[in-house]
PDB file of C-alpha atoms in Angstrom:
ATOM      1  CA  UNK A   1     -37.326 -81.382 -10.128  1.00 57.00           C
ATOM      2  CA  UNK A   2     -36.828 -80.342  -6.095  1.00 68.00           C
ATOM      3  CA  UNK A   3     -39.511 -78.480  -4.560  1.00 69.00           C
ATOM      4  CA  UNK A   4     -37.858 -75.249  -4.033  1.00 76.00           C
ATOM      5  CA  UNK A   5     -37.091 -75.201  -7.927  1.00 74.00           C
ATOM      6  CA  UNK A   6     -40.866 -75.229  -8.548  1.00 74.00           C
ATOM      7  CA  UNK A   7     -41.795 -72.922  -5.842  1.00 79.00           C
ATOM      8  CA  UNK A   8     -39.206 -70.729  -7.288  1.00 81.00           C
ATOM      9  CA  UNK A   9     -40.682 -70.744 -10.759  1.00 79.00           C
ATOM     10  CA  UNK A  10     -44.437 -70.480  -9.528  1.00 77.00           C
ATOM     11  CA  UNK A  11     -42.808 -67.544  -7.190  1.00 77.00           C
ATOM     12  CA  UNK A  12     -41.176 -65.593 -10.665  1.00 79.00           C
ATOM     13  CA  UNK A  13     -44.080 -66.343 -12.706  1.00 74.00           C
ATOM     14  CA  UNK A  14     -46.652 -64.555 -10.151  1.00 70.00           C
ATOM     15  CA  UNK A  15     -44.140 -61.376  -9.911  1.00 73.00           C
ATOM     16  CA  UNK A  16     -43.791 -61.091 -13.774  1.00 68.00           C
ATOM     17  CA  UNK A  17     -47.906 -61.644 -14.421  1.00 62.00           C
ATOM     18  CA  UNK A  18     -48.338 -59.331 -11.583  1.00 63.00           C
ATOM     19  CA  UNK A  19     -45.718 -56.605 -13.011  1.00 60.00           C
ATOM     20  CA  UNK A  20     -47.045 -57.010 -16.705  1.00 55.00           C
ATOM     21  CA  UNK A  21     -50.774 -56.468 -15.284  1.00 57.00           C
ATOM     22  CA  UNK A  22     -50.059 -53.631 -13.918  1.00 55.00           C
ATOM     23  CA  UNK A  23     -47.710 -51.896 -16.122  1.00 53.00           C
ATOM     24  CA  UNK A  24     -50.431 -52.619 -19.031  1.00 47.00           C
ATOM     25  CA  UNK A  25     -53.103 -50.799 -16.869  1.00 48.00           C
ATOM     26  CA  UNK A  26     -54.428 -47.981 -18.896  1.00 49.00           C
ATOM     27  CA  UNK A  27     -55.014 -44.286 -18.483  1.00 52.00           C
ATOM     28  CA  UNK A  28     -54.249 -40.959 -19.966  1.00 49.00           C
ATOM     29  CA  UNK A  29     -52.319 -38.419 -17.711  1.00 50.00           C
ATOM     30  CA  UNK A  30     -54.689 -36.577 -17.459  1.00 52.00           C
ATOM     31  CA  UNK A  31     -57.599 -38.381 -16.467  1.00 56.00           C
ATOM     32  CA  UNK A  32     -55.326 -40.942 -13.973  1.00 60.00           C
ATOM     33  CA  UNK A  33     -56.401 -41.507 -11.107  1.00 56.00           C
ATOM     34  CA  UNK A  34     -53.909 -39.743  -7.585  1.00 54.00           C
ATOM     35  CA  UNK A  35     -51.478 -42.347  -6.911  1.00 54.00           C
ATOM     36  CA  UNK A  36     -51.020 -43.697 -10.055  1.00 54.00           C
ATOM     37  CA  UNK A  37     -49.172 -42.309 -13.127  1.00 51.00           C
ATOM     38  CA  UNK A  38     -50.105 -38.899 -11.957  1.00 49.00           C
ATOM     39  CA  UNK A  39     -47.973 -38.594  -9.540  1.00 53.00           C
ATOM     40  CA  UNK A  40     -44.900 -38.586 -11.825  1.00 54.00           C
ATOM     41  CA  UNK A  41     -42.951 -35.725 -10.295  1.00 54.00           C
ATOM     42  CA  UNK A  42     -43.235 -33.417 -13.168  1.00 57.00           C
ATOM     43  CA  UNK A  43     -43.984 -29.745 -13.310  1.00 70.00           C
ATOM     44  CA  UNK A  44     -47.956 -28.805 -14.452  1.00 77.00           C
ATOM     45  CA  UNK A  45     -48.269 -26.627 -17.722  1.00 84.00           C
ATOM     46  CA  UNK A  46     -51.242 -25.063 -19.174  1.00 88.00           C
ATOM     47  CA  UNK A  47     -53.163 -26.926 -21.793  1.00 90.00           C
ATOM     48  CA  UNK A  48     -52.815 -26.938 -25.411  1.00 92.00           C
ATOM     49  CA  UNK A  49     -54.577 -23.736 -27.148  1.00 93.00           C
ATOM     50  CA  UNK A  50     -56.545 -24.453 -30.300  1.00 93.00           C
ATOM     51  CA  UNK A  51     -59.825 -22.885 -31.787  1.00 92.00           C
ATOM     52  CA  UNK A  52     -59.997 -19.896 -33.634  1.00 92.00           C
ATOM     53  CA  UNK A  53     -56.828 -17.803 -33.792  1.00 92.00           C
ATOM     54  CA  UNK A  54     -55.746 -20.429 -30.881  1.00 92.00           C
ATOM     55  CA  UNK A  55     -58.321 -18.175 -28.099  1.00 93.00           C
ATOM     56  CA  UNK A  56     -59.362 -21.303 -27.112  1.00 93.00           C
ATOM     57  CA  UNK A  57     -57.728 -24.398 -24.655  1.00 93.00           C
ATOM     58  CA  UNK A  58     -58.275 -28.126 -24.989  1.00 93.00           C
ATOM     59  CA  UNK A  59     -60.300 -29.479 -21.912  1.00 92.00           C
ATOM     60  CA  UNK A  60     -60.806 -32.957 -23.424  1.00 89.00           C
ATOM     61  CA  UNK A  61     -58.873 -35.072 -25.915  1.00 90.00           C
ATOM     62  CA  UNK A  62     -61.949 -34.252 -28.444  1.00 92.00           C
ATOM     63  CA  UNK A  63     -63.032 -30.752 -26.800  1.00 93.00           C
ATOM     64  CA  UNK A  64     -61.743 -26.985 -27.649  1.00 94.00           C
ATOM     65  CA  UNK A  65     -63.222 -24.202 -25.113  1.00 94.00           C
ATOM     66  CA  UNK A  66     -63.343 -20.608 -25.586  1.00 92.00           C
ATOM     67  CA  UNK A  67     -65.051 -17.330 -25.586  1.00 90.00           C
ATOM     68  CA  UNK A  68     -66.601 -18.915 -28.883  1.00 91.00           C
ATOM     69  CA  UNK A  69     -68.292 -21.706 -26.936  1.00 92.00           C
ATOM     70  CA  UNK A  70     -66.822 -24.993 -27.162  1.00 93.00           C
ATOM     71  CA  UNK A  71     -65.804 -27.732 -30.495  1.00 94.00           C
ATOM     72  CA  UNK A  72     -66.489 -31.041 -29.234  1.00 93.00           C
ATOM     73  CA  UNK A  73     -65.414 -33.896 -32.062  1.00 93.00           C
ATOM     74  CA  UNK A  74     -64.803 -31.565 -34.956  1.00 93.00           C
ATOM     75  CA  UNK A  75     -61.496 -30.877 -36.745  1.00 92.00           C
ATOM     76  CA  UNK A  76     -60.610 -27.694 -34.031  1.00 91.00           C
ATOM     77  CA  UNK A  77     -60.364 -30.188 -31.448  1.00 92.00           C
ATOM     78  CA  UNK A  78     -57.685 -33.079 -33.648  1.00 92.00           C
ATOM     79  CA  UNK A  79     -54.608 -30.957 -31.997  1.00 93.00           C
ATOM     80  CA  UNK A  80     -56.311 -31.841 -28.526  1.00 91.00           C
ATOM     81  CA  UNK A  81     -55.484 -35.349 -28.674  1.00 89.00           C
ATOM     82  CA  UNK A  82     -52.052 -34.720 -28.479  1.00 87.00           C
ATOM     83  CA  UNK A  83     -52.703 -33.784 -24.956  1.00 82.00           C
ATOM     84  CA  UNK A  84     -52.812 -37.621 -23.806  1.00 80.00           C
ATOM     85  CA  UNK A  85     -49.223 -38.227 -26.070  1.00 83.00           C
ATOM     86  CA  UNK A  86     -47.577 -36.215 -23.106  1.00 80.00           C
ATOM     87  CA  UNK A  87     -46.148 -37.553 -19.852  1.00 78.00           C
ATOM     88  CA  UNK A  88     -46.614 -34.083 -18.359  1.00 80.00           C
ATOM     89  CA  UNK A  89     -50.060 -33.058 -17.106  1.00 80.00           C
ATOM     90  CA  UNK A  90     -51.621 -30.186 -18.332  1.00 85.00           C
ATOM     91  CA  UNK A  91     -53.973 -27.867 -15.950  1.00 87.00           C
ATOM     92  CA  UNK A  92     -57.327 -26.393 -17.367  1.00 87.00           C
ATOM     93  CA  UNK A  93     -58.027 -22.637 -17.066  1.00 87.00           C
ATOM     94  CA  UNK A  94     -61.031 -22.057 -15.183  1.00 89.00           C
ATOM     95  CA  UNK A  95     -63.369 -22.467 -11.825  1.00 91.00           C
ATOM     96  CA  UNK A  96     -64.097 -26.199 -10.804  1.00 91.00           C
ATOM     97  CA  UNK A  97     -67.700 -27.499 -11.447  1.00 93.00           C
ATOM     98  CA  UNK A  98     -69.755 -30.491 -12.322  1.00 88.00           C
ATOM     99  CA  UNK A  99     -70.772 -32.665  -9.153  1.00 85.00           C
ATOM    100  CA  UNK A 100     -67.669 -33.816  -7.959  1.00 85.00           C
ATOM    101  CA  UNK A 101     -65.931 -31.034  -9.484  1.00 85.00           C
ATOM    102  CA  UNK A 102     -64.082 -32.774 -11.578  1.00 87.00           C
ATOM    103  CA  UNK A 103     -65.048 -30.182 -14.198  1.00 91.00           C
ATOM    104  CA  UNK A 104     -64.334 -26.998 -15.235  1.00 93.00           C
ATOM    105  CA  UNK A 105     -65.784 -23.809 -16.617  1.00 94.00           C
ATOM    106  CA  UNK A 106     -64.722 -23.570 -20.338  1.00 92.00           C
ATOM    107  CA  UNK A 107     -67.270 -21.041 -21.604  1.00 92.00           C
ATOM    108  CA  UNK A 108     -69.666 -19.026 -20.371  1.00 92.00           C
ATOM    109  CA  UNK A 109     -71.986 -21.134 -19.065  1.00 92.00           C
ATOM    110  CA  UNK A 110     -70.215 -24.505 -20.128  1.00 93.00           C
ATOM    111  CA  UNK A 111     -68.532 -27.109 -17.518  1.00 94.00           C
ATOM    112  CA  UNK A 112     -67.011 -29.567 -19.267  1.00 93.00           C
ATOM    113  CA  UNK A 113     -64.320 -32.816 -18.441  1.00 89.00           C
ATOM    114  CA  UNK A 114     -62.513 -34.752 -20.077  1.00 86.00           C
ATOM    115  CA  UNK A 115     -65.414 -36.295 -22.190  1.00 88.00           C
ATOM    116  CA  UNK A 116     -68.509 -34.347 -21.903  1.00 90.00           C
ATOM    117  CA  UNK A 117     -69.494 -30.540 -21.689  1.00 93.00           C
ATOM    118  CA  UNK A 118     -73.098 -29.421 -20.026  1.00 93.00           C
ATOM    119  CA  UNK A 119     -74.482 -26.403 -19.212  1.00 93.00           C
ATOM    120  CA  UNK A 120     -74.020 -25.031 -15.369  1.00 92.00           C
ATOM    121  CA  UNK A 121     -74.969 -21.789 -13.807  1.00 90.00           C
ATOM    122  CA  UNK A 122     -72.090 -21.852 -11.598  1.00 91.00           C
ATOM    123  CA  UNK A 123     -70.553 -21.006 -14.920  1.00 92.00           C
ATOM    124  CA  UNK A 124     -71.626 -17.796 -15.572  1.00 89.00           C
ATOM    125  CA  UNK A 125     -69.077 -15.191 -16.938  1.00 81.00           C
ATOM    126  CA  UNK A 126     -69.487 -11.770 -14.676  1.00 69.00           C
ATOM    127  CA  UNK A 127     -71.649  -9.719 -17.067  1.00 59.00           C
ATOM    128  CA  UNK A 128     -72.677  -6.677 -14.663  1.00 55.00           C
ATOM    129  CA  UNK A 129     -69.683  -4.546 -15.904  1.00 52.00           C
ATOM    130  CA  UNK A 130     -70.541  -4.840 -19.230  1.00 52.00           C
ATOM    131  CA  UNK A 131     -74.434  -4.049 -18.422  1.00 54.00           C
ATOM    132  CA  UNK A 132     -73.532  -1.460 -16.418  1.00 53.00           C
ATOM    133  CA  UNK A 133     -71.737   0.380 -18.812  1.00 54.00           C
ATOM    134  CA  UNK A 134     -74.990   0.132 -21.384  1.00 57.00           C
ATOM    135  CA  UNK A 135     -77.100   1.209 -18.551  1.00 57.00           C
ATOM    136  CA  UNK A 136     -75.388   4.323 -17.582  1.00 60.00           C
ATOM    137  CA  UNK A 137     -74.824   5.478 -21.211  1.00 60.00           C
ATOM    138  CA  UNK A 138     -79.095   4.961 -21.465  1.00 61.00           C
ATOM    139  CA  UNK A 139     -79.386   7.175 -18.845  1.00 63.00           C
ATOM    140  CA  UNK A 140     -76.854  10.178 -20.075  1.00 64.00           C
ATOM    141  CA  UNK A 141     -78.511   9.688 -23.334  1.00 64.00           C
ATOM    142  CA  UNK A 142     -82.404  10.618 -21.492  1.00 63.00           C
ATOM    143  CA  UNK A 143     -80.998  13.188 -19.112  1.00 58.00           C
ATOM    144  CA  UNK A 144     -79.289  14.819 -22.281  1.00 50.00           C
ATOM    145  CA  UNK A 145     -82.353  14.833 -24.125  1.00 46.00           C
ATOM    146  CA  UNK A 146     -84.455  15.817 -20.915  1.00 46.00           C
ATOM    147  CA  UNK A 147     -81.992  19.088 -20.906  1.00 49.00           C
ATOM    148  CA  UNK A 148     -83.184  19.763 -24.648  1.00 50.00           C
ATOM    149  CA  UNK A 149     -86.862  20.662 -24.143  1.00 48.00           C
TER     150      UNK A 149
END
């Protein structure tokens, strides 16, 4: 065997054990990392629904959010793993939180990412409109009962 013939196959076994390597690396969509199978030029869609009555969107593959708080692991969140069976990312509803922000609000109260949900204050749902509206009918109540004695 010449020289260049071995060189040759040492050459075309490094490019196939460096291809296979790193078309084996793993990641959902989803969670990739920028550069890699995220960048797939693909339009952005919102995430699956699920929950009750479908109110709710799937911020994990085990994780349903909603105005009912969140599912983590339970039968509401099986249609969420479907989310990682698609080559199109999905983008979450809500503010950014968590400490790098990779997060997002789900519920009020609730950040949550792809695998874990916590509570966060930056989470808070706006509440004062709702208050507001109790506190003004608590006060036409007392005047109208002031104007009865």
């Amino acid at each position: 065997m010449s020289c260049s013939l071995v060189w040759r196959q040492i050459w075309t076994l490094v490019t196939l054990v460096t291809l296979v390597t790193y078309g084996a690396k793993g990641c959902f969509l989803r969670n990739c990392p920028l550069g890699g199978k995220r960048t797939i030029p693909t339009g952005v869609r919102p995430c699956q629904s699920c929950g009750p009555n479908n109110n709710g969107q799937c911020v994990g593959p085990n994780i349903c959010c909603g105005d009912f708080g969140c599912y983590i692991g339970t039968r509401e969140t099986a249609i969420c793993e479907k989310e990682n069976e698609s080559v199109q990312p999905c983008e979450r509803r809500g503010q950014s939180c968590g400490t790098r922000g990779q997060g997002v609000c789900a519920a009020n109260g609730i950040c949550c990412d792809d695998d874990a949900c916590s509570l966060n204050s930056k989470c808070r749902f706006n509440n004062d409109a709702g208050e507001g509206l109790i506190n003004l009918l608590s006060q036409l109540l007392q005047n109208e009962d002031l104007e009865k004695k």
